[in-house]
PDB file of C-alpha atoms in Angstrom:
ATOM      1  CA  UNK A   1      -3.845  -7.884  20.955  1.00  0.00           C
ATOM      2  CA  UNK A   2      -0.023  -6.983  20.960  1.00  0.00           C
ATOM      3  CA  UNK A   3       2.096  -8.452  18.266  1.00  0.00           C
ATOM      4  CA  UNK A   4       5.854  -8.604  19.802  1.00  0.00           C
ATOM      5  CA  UNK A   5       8.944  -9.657  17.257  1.00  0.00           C
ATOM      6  CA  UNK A   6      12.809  -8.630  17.839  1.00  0.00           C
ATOM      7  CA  UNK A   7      14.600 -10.012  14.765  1.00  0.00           C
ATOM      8  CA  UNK A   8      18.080  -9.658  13.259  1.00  0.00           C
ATOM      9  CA  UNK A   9      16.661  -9.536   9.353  1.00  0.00           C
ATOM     10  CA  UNK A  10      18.982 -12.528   8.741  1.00  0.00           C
ATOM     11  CA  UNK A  11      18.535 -15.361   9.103  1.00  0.00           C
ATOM     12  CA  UNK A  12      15.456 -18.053   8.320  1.00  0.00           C
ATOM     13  CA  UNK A  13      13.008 -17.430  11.723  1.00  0.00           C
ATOM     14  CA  UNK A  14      13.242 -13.737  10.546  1.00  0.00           C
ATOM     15  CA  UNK A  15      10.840 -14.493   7.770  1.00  0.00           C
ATOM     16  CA  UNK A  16       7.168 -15.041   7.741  1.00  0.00           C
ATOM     17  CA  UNK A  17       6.253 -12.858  10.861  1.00  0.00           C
ATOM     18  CA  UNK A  18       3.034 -12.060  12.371  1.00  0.00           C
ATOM     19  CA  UNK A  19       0.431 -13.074  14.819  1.00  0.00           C
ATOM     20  CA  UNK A  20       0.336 -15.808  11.871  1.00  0.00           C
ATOM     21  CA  UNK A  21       2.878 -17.155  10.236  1.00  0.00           C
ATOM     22  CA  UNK A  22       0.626 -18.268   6.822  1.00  0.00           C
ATOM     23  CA  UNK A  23      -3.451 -17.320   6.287  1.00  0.00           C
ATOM     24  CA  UNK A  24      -4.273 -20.014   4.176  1.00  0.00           C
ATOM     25  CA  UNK A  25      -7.719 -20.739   1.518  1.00  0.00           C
ATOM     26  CA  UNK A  26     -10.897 -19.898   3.413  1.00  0.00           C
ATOM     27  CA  UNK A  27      -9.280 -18.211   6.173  1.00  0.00           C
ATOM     28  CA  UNK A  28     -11.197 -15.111   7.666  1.00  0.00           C
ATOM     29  CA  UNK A  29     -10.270 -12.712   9.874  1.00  0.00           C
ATOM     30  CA  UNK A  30     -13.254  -9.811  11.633  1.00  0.00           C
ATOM     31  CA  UNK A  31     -13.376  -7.668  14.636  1.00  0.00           C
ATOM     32  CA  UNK A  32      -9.234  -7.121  15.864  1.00  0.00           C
ATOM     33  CA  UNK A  33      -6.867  -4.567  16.893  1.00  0.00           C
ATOM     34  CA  UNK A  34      -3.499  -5.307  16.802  1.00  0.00           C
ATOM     35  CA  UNK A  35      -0.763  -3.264  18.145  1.00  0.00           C
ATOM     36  CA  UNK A  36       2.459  -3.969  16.265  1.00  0.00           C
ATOM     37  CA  UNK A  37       5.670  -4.165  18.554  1.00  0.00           C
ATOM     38  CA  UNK A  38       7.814  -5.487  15.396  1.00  0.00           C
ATOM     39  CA  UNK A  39      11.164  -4.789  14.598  1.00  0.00           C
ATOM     40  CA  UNK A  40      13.949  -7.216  12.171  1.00  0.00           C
ATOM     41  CA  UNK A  41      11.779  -8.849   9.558  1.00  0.00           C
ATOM     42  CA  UNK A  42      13.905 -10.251   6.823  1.00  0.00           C
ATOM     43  CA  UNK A  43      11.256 -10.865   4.453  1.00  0.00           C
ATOM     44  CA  UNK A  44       7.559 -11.545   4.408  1.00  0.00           C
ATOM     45  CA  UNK A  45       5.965  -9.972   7.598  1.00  0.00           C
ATOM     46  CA  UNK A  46       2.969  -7.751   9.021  1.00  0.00           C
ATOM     47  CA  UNK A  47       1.188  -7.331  11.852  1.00  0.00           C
ATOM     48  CA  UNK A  48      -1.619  -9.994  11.262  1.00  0.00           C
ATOM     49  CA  UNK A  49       0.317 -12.835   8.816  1.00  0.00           C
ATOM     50  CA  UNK A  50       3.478 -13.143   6.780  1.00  0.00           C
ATOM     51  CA  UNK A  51       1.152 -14.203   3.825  1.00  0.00           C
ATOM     52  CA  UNK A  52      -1.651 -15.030   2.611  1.00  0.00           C
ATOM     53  CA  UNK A  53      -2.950 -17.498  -0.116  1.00  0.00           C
ATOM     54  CA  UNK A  54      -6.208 -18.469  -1.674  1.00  0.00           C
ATOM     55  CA  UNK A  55      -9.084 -16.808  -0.951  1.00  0.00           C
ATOM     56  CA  UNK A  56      -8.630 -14.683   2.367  1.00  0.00           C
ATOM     57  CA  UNK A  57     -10.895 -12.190   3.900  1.00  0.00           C
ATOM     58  CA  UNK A  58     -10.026  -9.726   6.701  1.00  0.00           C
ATOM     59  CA  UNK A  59     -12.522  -6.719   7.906  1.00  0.00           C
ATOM     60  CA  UNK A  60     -12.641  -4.241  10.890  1.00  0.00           C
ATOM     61  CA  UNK A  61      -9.189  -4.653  11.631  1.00  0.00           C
ATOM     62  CA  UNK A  62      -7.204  -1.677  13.245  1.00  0.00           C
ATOM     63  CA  UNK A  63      -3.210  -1.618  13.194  1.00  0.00           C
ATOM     64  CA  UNK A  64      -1.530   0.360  15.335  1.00  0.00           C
ATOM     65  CA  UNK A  65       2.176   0.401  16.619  1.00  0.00           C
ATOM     66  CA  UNK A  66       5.255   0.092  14.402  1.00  0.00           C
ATOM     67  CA  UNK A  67       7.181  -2.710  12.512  1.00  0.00           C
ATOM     68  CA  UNK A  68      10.426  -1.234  12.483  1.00  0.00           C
ATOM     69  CA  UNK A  69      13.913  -2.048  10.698  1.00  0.00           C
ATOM     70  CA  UNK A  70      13.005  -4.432   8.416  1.00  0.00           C
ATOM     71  CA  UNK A  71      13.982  -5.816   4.831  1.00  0.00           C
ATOM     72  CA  UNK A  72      11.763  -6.896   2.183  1.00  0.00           C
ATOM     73  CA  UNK A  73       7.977  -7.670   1.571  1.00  0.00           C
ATOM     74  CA  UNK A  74       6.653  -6.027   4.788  1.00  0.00           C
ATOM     75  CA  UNK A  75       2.805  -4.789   5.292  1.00  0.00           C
ATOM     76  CA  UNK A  76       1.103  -3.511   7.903  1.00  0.00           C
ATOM     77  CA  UNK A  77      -1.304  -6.154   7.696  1.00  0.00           C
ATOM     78  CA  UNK A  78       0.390  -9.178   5.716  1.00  0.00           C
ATOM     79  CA  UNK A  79       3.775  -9.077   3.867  1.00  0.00           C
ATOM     80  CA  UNK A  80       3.240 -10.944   1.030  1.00  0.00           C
ATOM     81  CA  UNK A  81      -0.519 -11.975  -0.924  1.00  0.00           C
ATOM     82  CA  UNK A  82      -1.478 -14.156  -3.584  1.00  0.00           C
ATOM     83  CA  UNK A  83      -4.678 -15.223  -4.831  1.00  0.00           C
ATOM     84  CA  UNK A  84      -7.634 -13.357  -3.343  1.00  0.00           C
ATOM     85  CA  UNK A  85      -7.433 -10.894  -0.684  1.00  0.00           C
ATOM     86  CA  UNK A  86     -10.876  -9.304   0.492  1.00  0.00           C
ATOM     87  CA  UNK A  87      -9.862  -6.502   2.759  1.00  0.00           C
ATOM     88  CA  UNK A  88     -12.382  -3.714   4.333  1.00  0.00           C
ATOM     89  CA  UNK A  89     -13.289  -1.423   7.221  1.00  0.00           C
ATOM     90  CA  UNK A  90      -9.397  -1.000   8.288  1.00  0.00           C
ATOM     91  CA  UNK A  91      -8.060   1.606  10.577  1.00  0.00           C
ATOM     92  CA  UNK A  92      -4.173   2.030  10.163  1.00  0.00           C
ATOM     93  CA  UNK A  93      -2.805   3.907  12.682  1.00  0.00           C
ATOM     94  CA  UNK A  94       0.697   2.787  12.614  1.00  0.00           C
ATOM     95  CA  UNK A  95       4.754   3.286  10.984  1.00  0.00           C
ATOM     96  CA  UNK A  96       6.253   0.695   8.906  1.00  0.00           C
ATOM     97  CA  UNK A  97       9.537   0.572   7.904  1.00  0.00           C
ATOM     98  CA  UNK A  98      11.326  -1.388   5.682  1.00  0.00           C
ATOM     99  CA  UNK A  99      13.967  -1.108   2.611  1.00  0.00           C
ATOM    100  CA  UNK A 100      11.583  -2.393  -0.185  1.00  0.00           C
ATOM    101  CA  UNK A 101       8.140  -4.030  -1.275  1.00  0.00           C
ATOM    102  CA  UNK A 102       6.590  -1.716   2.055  1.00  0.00           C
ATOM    103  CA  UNK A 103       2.686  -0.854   2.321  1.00  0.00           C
ATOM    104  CA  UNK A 104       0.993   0.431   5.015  1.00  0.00           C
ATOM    105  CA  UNK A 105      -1.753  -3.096   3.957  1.00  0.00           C
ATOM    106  CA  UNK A 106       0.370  -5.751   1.983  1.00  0.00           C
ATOM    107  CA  UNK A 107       4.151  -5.508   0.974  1.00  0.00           C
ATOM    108  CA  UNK A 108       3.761  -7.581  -1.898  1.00  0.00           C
ATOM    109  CA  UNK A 109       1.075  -8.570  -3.870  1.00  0.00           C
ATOM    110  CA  UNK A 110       1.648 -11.638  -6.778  1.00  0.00           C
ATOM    111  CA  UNK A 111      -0.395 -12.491  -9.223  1.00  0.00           C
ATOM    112  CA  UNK A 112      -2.987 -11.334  -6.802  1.00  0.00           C
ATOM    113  CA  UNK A 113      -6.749  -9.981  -6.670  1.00  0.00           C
ATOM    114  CA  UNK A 114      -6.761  -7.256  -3.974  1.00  0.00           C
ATOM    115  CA  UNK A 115      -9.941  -5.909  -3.505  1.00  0.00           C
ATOM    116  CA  UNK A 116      -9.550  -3.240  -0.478  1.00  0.00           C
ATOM    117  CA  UNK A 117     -12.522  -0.856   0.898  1.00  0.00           C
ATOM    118  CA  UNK A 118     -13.275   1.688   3.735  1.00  0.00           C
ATOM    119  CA  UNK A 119      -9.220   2.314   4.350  1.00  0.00           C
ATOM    120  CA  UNK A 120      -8.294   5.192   7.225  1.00  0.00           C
ATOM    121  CA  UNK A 121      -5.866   6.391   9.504  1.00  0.00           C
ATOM    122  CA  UNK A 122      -8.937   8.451  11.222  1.00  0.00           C
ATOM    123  CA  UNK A 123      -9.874   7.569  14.651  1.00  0.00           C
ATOM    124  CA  UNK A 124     -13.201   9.230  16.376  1.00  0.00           C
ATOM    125  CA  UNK A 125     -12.669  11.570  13.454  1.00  0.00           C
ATOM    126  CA  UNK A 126      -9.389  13.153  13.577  1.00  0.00           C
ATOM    127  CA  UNK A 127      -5.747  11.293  11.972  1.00  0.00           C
ATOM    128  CA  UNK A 128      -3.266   9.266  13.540  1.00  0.00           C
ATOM    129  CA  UNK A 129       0.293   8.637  12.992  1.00  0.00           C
ATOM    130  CA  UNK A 130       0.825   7.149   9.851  1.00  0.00           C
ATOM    131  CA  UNK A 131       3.813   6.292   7.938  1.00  0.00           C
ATOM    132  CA  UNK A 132       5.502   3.823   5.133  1.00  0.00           C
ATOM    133  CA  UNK A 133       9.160   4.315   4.709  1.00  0.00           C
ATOM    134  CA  UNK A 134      11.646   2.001   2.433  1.00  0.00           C
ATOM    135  CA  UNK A 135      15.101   2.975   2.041  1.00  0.00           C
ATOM    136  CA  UNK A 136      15.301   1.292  -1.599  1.00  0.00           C
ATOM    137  CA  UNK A 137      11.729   1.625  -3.056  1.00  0.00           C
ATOM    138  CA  UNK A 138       8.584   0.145  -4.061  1.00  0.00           C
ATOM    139  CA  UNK A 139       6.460   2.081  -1.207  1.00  0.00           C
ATOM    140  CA  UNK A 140       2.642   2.503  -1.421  1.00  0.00           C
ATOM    141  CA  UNK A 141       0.281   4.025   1.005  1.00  0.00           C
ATOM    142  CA  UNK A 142      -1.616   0.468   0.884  1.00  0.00           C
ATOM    143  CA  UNK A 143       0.211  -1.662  -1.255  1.00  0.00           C
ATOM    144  CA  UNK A 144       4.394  -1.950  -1.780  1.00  0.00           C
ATOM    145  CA  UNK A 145       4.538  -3.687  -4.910  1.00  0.00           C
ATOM    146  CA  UNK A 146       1.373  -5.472  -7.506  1.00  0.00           C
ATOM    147  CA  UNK A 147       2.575  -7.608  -9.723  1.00  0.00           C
ATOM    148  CA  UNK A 148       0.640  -9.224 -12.200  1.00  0.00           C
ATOM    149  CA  UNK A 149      -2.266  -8.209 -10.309  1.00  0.00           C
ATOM    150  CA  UNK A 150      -5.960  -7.108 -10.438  1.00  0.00           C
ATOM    151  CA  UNK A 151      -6.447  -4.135  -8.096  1.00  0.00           C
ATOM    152  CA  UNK A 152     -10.082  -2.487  -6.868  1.00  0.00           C
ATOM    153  CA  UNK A 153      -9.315  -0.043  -3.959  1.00  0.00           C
ATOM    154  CA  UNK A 154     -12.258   2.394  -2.723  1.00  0.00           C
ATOM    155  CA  UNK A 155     -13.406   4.482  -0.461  1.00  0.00           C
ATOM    156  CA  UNK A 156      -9.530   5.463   1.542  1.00  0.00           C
ATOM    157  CA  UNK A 157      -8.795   8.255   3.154  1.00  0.00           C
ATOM    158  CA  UNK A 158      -5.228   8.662   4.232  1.00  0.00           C
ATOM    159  CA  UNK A 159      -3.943  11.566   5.864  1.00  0.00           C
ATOM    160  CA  UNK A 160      -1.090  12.750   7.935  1.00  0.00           C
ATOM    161  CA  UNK A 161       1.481  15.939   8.376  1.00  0.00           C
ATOM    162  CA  UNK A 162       5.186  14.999   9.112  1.00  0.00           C
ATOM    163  CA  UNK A 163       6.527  16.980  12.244  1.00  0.00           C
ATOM    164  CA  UNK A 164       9.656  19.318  11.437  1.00  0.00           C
ATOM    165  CA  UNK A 165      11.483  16.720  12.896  1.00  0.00           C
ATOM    166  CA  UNK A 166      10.365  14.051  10.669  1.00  0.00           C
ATOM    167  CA  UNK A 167      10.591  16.305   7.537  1.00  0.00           C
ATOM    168  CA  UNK A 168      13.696  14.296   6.291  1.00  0.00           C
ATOM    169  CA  UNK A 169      11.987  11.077   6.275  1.00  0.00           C
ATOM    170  CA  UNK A 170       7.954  12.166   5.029  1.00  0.00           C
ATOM    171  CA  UNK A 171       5.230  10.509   5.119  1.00  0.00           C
ATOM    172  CA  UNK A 172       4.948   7.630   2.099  1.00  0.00           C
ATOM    173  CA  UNK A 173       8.852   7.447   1.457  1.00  0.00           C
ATOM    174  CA  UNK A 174      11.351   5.928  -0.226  1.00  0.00           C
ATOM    175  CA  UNK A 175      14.020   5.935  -3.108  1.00  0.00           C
ATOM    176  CA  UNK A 176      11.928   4.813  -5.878  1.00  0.00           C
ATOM    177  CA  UNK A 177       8.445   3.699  -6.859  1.00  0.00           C
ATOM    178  CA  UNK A 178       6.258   5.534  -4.458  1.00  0.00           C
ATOM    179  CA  UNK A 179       3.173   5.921  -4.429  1.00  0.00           C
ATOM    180  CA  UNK A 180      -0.284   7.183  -1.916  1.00  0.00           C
ATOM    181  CA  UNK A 181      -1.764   4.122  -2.410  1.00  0.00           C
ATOM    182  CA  UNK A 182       0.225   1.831  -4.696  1.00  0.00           C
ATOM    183  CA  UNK A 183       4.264   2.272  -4.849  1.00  0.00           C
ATOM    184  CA  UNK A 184       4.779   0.071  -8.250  1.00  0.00           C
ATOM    185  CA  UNK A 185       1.880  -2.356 -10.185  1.00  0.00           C
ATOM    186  CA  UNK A 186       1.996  -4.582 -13.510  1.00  0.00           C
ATOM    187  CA  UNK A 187      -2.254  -4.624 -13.689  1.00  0.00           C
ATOM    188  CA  UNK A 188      -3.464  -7.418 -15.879  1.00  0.00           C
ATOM    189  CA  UNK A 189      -6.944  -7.709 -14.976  1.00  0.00           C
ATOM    190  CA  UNK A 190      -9.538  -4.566 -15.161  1.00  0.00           C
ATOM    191  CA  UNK A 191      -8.827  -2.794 -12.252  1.00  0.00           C
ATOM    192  CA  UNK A 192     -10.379  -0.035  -9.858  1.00  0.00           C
ATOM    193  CA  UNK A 193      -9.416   2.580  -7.907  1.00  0.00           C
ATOM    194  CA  UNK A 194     -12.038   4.820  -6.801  1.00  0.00           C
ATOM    195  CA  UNK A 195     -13.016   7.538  -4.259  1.00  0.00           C
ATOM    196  CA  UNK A 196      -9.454   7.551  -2.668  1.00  0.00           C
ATOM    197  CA  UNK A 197      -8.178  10.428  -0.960  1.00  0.00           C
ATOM    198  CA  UNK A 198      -4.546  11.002   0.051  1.00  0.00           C
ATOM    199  CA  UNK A 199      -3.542  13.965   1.831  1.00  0.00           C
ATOM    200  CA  UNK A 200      -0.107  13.096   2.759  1.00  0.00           C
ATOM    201  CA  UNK A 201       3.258  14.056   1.541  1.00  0.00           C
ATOM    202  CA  UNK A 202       4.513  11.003  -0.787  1.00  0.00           C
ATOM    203  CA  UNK A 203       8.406  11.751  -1.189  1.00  0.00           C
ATOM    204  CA  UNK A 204      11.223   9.432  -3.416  1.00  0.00           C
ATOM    205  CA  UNK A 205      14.410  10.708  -3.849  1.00  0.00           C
ATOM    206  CA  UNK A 206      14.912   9.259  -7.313  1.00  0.00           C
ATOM    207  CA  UNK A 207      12.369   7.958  -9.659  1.00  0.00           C
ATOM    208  CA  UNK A 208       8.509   7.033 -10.075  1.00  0.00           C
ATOM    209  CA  UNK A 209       6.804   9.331  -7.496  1.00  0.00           C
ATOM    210  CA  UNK A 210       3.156   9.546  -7.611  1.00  0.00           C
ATOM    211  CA  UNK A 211       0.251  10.326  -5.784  1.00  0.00           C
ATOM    212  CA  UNK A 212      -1.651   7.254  -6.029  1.00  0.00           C
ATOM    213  CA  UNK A 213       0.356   4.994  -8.099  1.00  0.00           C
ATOM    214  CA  UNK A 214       4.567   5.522  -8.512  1.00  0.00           C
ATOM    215  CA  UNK A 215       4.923   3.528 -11.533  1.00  0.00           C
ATOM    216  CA  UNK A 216       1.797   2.070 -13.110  1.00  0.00           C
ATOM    217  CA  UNK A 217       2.255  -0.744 -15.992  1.00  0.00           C
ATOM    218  CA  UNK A 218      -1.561  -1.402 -17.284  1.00  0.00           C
ATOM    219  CA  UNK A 219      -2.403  -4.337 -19.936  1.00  0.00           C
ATOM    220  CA  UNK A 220      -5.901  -4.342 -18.664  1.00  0.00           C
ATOM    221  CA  UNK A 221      -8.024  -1.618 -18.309  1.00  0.00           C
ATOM    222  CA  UNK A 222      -8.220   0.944 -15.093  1.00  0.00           C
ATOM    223  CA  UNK A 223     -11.239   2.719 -14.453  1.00  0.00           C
ATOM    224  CA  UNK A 224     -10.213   6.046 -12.196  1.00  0.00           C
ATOM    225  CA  UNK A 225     -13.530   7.230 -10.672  1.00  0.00           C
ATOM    226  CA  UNK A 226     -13.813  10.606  -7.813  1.00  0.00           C
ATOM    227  CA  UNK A 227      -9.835   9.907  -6.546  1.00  0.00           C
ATOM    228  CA  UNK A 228      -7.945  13.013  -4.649  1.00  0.00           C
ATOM    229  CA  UNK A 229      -4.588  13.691  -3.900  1.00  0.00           C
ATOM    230  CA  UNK A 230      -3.868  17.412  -1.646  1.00  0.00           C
ATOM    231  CA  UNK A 231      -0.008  16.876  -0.643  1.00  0.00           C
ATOM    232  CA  UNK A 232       2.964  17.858  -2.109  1.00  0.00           C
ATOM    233  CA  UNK A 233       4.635  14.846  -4.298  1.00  0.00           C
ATOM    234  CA  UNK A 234       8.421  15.215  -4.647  1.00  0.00           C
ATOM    235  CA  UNK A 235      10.709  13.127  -6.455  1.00  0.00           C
ATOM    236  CA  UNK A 236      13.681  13.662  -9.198  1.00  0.00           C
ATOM    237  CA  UNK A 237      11.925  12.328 -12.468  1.00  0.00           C
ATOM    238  CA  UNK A 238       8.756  10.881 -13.651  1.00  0.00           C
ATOM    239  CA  UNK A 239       6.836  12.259 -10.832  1.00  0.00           C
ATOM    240  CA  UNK A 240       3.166  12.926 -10.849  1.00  0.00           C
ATOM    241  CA  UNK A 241      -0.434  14.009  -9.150  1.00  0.00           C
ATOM    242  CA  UNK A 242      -2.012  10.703 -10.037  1.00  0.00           C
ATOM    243  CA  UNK A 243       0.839   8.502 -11.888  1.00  0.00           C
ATOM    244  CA  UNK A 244       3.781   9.303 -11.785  1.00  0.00           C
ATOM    245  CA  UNK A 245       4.654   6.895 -14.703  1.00  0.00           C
ATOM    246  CA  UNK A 246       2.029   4.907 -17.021  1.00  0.00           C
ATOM    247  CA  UNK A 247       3.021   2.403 -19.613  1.00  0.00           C
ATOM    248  CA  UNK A 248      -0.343   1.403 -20.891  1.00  0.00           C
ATOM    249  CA  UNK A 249      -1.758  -1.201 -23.738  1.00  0.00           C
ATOM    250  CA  UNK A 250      -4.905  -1.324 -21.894  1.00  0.00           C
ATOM    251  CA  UNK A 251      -7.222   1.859 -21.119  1.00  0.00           C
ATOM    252  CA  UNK A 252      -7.200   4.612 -18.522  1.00  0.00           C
ATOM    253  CA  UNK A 253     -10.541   6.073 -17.992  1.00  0.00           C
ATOM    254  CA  UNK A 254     -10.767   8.635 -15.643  1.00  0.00           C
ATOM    255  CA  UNK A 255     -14.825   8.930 -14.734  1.00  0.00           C
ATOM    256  CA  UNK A 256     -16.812  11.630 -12.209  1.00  0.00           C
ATOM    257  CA  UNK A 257     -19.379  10.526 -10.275  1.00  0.00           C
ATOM    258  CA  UNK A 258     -22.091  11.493 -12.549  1.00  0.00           C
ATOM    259  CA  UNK A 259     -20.736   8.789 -15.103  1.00  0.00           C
ATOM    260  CA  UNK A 260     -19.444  11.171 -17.664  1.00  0.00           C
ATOM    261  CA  UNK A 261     -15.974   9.864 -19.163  1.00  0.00           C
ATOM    262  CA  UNK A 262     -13.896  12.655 -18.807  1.00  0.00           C
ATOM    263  CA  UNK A 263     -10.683  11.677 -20.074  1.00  0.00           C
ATOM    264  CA  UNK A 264      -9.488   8.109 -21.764  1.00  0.00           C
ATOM    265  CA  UNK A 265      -5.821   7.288 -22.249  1.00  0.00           C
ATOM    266  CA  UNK A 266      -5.162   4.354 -24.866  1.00  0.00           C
ATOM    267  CA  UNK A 267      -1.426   4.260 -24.714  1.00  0.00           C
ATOM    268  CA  UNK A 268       1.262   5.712 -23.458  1.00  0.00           C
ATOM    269  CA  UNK A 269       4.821   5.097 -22.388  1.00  0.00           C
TER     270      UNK A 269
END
């Protein structure tokens, strides 16, 4: 299926974009590819729904295409979640581009459960195009922007080289809060991320750069179990592998796969 949208990023019908405008309690979606032919969101847009509320479950869903110049809360998938999303099995083959609250899944996430499995850009085995930009920040390989959210990602695998003519923009992009998988997240429920592997260059050209999270506030506690990161991470300060900032009064645990705690974090700042 081919979502179209030419929008200004103005005015009123430039929000809520995508093959739906709203996925709504009980909704399910299974067994789609969409190819995204998206350009001038103004806020709250994807491929498949502007948002989603209640309880919402989407699996073996590819995206493919582009959204292109767009604003604010803008996913691959939805733009904006709250209350439970379910997502697995996804296949994201595809460029979004917005200036901030951008993921390559939801833009923004509020006061949200996101539980999100079996995540590639791999097709028959070998990457596709795949790329988040925002020109202001809060960028994640997955997810923009969690706020006051729970968070259990697994099993992703994310990679992609930038041509020499895309070296100025990268892969996972932005000015601020990047991140591989999440660009910026206020956790307040125990959280997981697990088995995720980012091999793609995650670039801000300012603050909070990190390989899976950009800037991480946790009041709950985050289990860390088998996660890799094998790209360069560039940024100006508070840039790092995993995080590149944690503010923490709950617990980072960072656990291999044969159970053993191998580092805990109480607090930092």
């Amino acid at each position: 299926l081919t979502v179209t949208f030419s929008g200004a990023a103005k005015q009123e019908q430039d929000d809520y974009v995508g093959m739906f405008t709203q996925l709504l309690d009980g909704a399910s979606v299974k067994n789609l590819t969409l190819n995204a032919e998206i350009s001038g969101i103004r806020s709250k847009g994807g491929t498949l729904a502007g948002t989603a509320s209640g309880k919402v479950t989407v699996s073996n869903v590819n995206v493919l295409g582009s959204i292109m110049l767009s604003k604010t809360e803008v996913g691959g998938l939805i733009g904006a979640v709250s209350g439970t999303l379910n997502a697995s099995n996804l296949e994201l083959r595809c460029s979004v581009l917005g200036t901030e609250k951008v993921g390559g899944i939801v833009g923004n996430a509020l006061q949200a459960t996101l539980n999100i499995s079996n995540v590639t850009n791999f097709e028959n085995g070998k990457a596709r195009k795949f790329m988040v930009n925002g020109s202001v920040g809060k960028v994640g390989g997955l997810v923009g922007q969690a706020e006051n959210c729970t968070v259990n990602i697994k099993q992703v695998k994310l990679q992609w080289a930038v041509q020499a003519s895309e070296k100025e923009i990268g892969v996972i992009y932005g000015k601020q809060g990047i991140g591989g998988l999440i660009g910026e997240a206020l956790i307040n429920g125990s959280s997981t991320l697990a088995q995720c592997n980012v091999t793609a260059t995650v670039t801000g050209y300012e603050d909070y750069v990190g390989g899976l999270v950009g800037k991480m506030v946790l009041n709950e506690k985050l289990t860390a179990i088998d996660n890799e990161v094998h790209a360069p991470i560039s940024g100006r300060i508070y840039v790092g592998g995993f995080f590149g900032y944690l503010s923490s009064k709950g617990k980072l645990e960072f656990t291999s796969s044969d159970g053993n705690s191998c580092n805990k974090i109480g607090q930092t700042n």
